[in-house]
Short mmCIF file of N, CA, C and O in Angstrom, two decimals:
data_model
loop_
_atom_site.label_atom_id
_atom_site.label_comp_id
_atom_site.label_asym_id
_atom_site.label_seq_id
_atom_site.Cartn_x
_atom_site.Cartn_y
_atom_site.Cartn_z
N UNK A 15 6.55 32.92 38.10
CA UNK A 15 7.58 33.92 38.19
C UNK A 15 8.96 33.28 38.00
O UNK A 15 9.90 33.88 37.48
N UNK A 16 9.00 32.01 38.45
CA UNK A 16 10.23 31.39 38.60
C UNK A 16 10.61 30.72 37.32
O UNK A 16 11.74 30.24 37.21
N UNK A 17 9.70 30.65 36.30
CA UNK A 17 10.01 30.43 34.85
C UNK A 17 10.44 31.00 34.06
O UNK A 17 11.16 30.66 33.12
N UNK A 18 9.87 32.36 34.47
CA UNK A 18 10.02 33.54 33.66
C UNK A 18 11.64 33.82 33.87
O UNK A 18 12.27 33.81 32.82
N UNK A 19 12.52 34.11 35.27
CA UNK A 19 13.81 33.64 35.74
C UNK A 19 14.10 32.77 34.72
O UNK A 19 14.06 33.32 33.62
N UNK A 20 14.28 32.02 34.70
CA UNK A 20 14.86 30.58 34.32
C UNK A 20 14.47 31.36 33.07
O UNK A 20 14.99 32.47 33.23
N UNK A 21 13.84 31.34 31.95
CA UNK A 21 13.65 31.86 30.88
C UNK A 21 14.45 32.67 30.11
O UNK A 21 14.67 32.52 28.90
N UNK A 22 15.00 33.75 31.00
CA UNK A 22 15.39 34.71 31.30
C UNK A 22 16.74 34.47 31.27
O UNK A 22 17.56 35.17 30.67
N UNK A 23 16.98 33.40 31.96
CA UNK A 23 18.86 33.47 32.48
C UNK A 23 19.05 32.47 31.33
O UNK A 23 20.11 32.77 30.79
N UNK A 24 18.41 31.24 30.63
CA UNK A 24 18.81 30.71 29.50
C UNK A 24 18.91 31.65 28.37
O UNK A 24 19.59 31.21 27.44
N UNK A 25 18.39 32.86 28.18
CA UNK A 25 18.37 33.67 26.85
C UNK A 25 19.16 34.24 27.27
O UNK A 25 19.94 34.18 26.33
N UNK A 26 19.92 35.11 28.42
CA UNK A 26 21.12 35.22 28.72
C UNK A 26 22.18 34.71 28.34
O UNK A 26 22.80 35.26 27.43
N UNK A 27 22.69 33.48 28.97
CA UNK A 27 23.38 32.15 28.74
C UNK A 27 23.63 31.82 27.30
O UNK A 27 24.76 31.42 27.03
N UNK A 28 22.69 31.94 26.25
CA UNK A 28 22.76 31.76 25.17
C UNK A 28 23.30 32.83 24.27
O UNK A 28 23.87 32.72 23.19
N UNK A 29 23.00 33.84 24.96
CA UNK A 29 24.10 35.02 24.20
C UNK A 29 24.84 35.41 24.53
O UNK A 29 25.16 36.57 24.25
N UNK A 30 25.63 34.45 25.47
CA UNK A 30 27.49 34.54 25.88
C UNK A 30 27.21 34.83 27.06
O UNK A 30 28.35 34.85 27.53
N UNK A 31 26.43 35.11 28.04
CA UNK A 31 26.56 35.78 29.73
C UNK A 31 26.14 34.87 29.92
O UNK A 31 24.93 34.78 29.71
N UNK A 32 26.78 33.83 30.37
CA UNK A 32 26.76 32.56 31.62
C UNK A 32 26.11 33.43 32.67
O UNK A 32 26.60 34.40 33.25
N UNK A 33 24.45 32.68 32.85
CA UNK A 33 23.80 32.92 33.94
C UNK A 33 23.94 32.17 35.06
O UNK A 33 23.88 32.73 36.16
N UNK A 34 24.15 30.71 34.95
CA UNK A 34 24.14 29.92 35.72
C UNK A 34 25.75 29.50 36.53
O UNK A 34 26.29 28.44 36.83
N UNK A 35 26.20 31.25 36.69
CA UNK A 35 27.32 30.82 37.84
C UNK A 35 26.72 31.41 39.01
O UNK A 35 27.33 31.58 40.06
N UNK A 36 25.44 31.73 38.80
CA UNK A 36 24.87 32.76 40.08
C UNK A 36 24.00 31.78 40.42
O UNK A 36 23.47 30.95 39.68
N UNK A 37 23.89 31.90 41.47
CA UNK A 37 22.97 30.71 42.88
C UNK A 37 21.47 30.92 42.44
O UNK A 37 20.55 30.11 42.32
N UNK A 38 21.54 32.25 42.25
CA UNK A 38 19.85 32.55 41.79
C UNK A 38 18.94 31.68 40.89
O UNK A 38 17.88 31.07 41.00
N UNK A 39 20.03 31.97 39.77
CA UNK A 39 19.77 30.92 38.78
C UNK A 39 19.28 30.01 39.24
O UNK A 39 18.06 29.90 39.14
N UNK A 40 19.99 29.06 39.88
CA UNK A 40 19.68 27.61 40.32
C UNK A 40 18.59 27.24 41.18
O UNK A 40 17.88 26.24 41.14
N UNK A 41 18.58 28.20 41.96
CA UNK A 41 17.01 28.11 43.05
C UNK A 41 15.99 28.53 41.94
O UNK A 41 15.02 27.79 41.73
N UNK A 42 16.11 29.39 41.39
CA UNK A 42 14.79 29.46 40.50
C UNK A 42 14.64 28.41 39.71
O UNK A 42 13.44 28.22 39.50
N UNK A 43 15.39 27.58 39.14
CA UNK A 43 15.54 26.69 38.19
C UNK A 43 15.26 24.98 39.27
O UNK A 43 14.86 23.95 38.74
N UNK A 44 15.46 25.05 40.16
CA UNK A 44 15.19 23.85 41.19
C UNK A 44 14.05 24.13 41.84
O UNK A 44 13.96 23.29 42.74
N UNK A 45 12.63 25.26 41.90
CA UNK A 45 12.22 25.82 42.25
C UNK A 45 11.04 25.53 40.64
O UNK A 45 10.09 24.76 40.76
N UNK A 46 11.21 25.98 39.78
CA UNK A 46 10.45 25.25 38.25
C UNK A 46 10.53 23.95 38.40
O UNK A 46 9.49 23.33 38.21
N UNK A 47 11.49 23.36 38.70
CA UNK A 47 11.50 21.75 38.13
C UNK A 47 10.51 21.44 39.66
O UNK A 47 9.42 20.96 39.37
N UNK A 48 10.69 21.61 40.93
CA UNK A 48 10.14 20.92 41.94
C UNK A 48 8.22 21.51 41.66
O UNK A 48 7.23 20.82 41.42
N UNK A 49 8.38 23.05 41.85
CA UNK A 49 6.71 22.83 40.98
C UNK A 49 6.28 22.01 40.17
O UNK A 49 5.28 21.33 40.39
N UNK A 50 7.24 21.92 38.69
CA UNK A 50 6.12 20.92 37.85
C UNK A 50 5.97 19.75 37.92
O UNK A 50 5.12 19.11 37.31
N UNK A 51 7.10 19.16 38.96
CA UNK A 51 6.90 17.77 39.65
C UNK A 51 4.97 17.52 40.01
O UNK A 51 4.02 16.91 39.53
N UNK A 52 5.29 18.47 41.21
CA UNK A 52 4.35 18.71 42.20
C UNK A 52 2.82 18.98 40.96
O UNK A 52 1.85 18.23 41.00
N UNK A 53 2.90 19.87 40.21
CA UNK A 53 1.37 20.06 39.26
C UNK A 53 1.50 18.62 38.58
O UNK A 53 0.69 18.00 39.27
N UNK A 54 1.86 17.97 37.94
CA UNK A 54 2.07 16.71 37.44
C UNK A 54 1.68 15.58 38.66
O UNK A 54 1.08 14.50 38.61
N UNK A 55 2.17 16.17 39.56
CA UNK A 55 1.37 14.66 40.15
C UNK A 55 -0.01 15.44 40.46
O UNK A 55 -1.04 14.90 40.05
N UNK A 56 -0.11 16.45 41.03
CA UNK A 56 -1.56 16.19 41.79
C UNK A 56 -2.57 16.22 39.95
O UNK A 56 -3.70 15.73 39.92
N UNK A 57 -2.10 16.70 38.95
CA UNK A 57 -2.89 16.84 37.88
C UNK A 57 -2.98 15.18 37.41
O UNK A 57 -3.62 14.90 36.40
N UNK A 58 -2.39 14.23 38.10
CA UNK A 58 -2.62 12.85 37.55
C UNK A 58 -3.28 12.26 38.49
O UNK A 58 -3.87 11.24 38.13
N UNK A 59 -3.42 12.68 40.04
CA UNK A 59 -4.49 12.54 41.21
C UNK A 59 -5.75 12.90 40.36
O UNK A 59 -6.52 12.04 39.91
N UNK A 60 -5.88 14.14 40.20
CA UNK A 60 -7.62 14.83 40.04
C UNK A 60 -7.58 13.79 39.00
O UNK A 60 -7.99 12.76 39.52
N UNK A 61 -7.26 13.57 37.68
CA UNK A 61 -7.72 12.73 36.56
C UNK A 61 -8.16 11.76 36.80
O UNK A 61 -9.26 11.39 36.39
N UNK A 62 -6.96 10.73 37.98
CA UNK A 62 -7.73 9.66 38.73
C UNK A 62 -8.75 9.65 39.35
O UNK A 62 -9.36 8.60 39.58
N UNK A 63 -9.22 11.03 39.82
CA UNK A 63 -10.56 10.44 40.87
C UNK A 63 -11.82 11.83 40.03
O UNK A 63 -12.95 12.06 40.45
N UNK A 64 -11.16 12.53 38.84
CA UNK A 64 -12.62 13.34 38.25
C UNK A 64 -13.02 13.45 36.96
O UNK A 64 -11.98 13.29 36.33
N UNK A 65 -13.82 13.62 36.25
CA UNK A 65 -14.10 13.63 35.04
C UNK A 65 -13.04 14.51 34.02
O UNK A 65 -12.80 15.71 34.16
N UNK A 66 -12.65 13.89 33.30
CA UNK A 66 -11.81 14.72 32.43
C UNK A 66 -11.83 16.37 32.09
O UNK A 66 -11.05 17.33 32.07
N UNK A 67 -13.68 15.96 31.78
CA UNK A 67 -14.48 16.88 31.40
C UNK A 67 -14.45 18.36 32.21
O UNK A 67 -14.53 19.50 31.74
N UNK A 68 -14.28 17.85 33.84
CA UNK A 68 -13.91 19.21 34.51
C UNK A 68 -12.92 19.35 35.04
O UNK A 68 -12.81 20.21 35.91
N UNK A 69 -11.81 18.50 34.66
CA UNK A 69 -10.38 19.03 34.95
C UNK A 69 -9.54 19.62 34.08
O UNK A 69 -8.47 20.01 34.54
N UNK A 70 -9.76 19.78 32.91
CA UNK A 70 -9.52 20.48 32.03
C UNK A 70 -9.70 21.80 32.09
O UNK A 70 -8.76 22.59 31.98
N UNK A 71 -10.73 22.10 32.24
CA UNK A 71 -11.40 23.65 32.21
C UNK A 71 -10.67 24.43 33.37
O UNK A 71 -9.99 25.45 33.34
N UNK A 72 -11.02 23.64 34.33
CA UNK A 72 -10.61 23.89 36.06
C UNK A 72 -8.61 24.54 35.74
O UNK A 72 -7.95 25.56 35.94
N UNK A 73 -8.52 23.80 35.43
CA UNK A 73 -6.79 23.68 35.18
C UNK A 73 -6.69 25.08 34.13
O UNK A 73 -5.94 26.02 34.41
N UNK A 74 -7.40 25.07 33.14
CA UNK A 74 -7.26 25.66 32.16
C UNK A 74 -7.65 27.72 32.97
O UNK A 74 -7.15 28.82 32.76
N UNK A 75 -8.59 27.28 33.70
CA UNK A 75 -9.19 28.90 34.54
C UNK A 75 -8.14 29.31 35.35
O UNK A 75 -7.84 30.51 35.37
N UNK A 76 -7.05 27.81 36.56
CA UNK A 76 -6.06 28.55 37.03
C UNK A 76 -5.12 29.18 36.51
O UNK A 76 -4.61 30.17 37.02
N UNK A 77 -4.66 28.51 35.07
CA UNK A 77 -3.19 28.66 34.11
C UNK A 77 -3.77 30.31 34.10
O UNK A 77 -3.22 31.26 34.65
N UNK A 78 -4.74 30.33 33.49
CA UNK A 78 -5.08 31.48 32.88
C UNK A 78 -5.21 32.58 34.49
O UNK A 78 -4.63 33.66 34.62
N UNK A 79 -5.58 32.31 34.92
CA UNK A 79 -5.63 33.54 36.45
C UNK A 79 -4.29 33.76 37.08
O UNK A 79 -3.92 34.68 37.81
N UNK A 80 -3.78 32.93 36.71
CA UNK A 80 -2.19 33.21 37.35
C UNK A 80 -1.53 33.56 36.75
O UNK A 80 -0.65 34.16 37.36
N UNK A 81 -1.34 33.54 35.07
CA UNK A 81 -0.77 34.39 34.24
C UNK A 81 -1.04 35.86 34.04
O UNK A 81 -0.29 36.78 33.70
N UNK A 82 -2.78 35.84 34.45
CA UNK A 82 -2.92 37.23 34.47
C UNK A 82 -2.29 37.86 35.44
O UNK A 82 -1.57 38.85 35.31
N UNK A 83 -2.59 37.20 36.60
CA UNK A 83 -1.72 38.00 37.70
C UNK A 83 -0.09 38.20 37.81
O UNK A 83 0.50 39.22 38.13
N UNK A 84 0.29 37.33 37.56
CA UNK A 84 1.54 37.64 36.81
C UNK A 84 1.94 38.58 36.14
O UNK A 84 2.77 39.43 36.49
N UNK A 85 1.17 38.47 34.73
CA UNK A 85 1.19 39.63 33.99
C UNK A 85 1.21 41.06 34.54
O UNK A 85 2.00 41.93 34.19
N UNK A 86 0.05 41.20 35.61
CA UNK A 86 -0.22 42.47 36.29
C UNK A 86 0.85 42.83 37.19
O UNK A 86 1.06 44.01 37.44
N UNK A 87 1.71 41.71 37.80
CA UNK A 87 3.01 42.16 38.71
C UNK A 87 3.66 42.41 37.93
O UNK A 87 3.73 43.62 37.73
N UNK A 88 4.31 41.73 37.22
CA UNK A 88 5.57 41.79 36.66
C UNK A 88 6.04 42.68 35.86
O UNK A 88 7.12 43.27 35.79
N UNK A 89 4.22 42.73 34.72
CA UNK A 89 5.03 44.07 33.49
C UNK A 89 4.03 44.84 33.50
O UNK A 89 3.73 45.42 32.46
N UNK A 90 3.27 45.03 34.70
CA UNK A 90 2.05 46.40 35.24
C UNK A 90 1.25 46.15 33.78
O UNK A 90 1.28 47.17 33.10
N UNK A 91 0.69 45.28 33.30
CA UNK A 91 0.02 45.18 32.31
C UNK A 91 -1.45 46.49 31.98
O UNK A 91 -1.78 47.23 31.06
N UNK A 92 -1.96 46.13 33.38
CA UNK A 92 -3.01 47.08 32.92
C UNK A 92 -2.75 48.34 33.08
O UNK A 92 -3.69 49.12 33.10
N UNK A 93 -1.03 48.94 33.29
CA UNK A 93 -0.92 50.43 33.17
C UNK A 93 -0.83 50.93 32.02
O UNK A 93 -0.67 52.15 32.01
N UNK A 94 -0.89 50.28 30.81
CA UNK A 94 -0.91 50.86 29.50
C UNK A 94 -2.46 50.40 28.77
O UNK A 94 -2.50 50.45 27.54
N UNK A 95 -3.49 50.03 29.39
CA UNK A 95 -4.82 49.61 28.69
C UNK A 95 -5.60 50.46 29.36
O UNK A 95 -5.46 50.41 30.58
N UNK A 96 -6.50 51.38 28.87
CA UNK A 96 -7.71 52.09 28.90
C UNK A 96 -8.82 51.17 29.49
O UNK A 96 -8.56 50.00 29.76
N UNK A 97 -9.84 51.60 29.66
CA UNK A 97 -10.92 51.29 30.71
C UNK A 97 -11.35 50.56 29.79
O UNK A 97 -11.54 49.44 30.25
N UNK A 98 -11.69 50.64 28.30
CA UNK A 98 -12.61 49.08 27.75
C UNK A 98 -12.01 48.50 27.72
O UNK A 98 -12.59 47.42 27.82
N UNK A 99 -10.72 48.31 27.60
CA UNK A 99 -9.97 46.97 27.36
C UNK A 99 -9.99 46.32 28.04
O UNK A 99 -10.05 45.15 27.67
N UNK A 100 -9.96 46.64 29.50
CA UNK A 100 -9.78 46.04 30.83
C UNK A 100 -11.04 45.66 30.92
O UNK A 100 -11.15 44.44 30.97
N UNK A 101 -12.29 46.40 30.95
CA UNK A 101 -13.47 45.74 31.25
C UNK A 101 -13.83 44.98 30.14
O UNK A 101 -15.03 44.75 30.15
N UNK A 102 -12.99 44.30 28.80
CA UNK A 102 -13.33 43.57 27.95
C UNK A 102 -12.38 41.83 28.76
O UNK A 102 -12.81 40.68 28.94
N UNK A 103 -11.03 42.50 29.04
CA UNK A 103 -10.53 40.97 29.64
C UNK A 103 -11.29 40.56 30.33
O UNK A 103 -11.86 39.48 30.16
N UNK A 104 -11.52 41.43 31.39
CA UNK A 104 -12.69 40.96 32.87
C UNK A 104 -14.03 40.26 32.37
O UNK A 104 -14.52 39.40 33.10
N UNK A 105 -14.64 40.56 31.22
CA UNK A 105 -15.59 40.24 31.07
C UNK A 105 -15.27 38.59 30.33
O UNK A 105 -16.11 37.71 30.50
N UNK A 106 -14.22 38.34 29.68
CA UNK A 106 -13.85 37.13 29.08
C UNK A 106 -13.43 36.37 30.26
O UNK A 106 -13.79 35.20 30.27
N UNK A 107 -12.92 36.67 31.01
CA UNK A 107 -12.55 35.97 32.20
C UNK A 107 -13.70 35.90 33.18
O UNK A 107 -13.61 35.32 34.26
N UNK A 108 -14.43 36.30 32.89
CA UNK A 108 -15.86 35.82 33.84
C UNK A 108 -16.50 34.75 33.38
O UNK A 108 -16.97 33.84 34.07
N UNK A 109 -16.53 34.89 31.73
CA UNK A 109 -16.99 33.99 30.91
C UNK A 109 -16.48 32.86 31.12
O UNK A 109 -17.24 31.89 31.21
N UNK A 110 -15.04 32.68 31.25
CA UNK A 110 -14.18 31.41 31.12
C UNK A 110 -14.79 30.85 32.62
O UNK A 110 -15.33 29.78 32.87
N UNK A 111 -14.50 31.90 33.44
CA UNK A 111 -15.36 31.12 35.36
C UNK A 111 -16.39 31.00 35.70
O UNK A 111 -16.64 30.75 36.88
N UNK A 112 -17.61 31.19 34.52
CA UNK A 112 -18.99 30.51 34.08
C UNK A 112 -19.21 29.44 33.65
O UNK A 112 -19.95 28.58 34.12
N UNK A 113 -18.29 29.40 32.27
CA UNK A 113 -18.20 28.02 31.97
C UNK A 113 -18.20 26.99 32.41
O UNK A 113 -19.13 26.22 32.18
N UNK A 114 -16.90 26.57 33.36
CA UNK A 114 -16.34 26.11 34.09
C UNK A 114 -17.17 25.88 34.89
O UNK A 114 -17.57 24.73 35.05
N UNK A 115 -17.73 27.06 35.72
CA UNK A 115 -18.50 26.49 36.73
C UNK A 115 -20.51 25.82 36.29
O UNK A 115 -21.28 25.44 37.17
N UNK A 116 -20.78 25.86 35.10
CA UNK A 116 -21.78 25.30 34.44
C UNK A 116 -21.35 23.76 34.20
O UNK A 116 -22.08 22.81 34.47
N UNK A 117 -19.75 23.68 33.53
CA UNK A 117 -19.86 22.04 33.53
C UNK A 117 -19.24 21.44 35.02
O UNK A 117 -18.81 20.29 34.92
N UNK A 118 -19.17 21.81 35.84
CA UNK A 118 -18.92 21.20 37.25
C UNK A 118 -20.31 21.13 37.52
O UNK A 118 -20.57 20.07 38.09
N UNK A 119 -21.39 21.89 37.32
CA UNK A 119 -22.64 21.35 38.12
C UNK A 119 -23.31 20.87 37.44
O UNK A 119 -24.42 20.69 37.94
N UNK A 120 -23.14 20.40 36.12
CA UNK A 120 -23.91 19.49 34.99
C UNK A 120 -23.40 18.26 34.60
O UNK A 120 -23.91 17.41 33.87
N UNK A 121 -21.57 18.28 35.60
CA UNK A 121 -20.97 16.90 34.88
C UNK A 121 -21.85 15.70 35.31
O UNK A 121 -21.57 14.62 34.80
N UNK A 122 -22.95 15.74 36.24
CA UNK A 122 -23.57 14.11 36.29
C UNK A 122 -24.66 14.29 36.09
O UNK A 122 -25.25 13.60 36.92
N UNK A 123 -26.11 15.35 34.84
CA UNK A 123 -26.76 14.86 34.60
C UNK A 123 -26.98 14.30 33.60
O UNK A 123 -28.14 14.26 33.16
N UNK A 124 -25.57 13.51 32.71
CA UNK A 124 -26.33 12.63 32.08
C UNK A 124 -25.92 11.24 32.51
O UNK A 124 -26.02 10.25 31.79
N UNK A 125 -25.35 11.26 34.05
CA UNK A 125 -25.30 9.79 34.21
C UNK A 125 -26.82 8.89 35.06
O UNK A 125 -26.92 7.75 35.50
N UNK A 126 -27.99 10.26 34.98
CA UNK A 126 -28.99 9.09 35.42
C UNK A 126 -30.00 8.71 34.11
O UNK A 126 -30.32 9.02 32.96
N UNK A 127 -30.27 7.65 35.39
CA UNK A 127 -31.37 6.52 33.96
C UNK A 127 -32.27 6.97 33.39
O UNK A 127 -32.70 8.02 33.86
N UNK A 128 -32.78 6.58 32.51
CA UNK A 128 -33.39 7.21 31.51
C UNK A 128 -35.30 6.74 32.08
O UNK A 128 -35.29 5.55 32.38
N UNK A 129 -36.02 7.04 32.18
CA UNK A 129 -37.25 6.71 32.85
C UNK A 129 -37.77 5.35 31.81
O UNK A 129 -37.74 5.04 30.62
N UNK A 130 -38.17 4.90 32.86
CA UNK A 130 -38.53 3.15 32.29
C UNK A 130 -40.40 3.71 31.99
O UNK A 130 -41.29 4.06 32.77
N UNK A 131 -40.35 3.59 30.72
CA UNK A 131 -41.40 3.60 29.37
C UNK A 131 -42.12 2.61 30.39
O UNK A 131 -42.37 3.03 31.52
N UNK A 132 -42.33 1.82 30.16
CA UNK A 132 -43.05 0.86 30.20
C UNK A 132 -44.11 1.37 31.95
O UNK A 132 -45.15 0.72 32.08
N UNK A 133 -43.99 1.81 32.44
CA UNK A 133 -44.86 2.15 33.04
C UNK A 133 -45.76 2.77 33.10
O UNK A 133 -46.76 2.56 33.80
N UNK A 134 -45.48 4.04 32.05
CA UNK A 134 -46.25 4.57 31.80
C UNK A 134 -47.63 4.11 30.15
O UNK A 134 -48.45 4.75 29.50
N UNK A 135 -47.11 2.66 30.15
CA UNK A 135 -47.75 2.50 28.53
C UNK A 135 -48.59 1.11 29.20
O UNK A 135 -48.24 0.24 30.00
N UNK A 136 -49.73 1.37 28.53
CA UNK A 136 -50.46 0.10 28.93
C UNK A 136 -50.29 -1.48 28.12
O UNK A 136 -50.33 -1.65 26.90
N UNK A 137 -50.12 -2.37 28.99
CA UNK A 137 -49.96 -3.47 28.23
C UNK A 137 -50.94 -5.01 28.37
O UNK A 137 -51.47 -5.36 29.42
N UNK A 138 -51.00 -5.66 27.26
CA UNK A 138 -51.91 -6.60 27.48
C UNK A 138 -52.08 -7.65 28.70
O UNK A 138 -52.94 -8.52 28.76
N UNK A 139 -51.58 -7.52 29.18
CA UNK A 139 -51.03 -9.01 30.34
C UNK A 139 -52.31 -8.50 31.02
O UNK A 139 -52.99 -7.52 30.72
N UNK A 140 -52.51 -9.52 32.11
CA UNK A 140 -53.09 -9.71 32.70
C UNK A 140 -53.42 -8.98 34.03
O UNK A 140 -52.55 -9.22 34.87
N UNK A 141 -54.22 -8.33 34.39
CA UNK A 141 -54.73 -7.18 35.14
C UNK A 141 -54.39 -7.83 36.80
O UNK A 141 -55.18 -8.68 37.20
N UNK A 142 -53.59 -7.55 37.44
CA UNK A 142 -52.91 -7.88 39.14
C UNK A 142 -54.65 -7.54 39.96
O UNK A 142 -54.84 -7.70 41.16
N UNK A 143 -55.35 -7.23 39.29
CA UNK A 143 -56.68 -6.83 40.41
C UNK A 143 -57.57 -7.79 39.11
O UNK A 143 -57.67 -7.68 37.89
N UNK A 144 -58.12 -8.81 40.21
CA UNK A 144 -58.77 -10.22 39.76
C UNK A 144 -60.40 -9.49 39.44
O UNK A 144 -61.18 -10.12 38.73
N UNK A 145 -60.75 -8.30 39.96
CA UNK A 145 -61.98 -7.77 40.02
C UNK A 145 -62.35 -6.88 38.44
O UNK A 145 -63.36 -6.43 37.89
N UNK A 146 -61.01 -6.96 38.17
CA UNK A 146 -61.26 -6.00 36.80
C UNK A 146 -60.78 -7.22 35.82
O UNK A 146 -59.81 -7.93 36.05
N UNK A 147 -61.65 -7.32 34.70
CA UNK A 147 -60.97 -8.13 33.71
C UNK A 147 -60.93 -7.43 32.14
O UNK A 147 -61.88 -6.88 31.59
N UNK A 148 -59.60 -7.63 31.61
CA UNK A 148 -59.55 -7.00 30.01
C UNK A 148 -60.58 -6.97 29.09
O UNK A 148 -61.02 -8.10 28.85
N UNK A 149 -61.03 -6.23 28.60
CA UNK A 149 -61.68 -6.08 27.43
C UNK A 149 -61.56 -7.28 26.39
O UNK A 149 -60.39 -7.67 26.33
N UNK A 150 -62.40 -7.95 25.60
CA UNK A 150 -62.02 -8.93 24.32
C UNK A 150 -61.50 -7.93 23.28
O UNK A 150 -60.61 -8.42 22.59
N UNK A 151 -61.75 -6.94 23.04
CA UNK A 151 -61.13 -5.87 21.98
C UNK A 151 -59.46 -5.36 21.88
O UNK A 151 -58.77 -5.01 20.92
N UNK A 152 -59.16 -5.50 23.45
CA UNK A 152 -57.98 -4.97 23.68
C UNK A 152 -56.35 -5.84 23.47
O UNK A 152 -55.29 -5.25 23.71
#
């Protein structure tokens, strides 16, 4: 919301109405900069301690849920869309929080080992039970 401000009072500002003699301005604008401090670091925390693979998506499902909601405060979005439209976003946005939640519970199966062959395959060596002895054929 506080971007959209700031957004707002620079396209102002730029067409001759100095926004930034009003206080507002400035809290909204110190208010953007201290958020993206704050998403910038903890978004360089999660990288440090999670797979790329699901911080991306993760990040990518909030941007997107908070814009919608946004959207829905600010400019009543869904008061001008009919019933499929709406049950078409909802349904893409379920999709996107499927996804997401498919590679969070799949990001570690391909970090186990691969099953050791060799146990299951018979080999010439020498039989550990002294009572059984190899075949000359084998």
């Amino acid at each position: 919301m506080s971007v959209k401000a700031v957004g707002i009072a620079l396209k102002l500002t730029f067409s001759g109405m100095n926004q930034f003699i009003y206080f507002q301005t400035w809290i909204f604008t110190v208010i953007v900069v201290l958020f993206s401090l704050t998403q910038v670091n903890y978004l360089n925390k999660a990288l440090d301690t999670f797979n790329t693979a699901v911080i991306s998506p993760v990040y990518y499902v909030m941007f997107t849920s908070f814009t919608i909601l946004a959207s829905m405060i600010m400019f009543k979005d869904w008061d001008s869309q009919n019933a499929s439209q709406i049950v078409t976003e909802l349904c893409g946005f379920i999709t996107i929080l499927s996804g997401t939640f498919l590679l969070h519970k799949t990001k570690d199966m391909g970090d186990e080992s691969p099953i050791d062959a060799s146990v299951f395959s018979f080999s010439k060596s020498p039989s550990p039970n002294p009572k059984v002895t190899p075949s000359p054929n084998s």
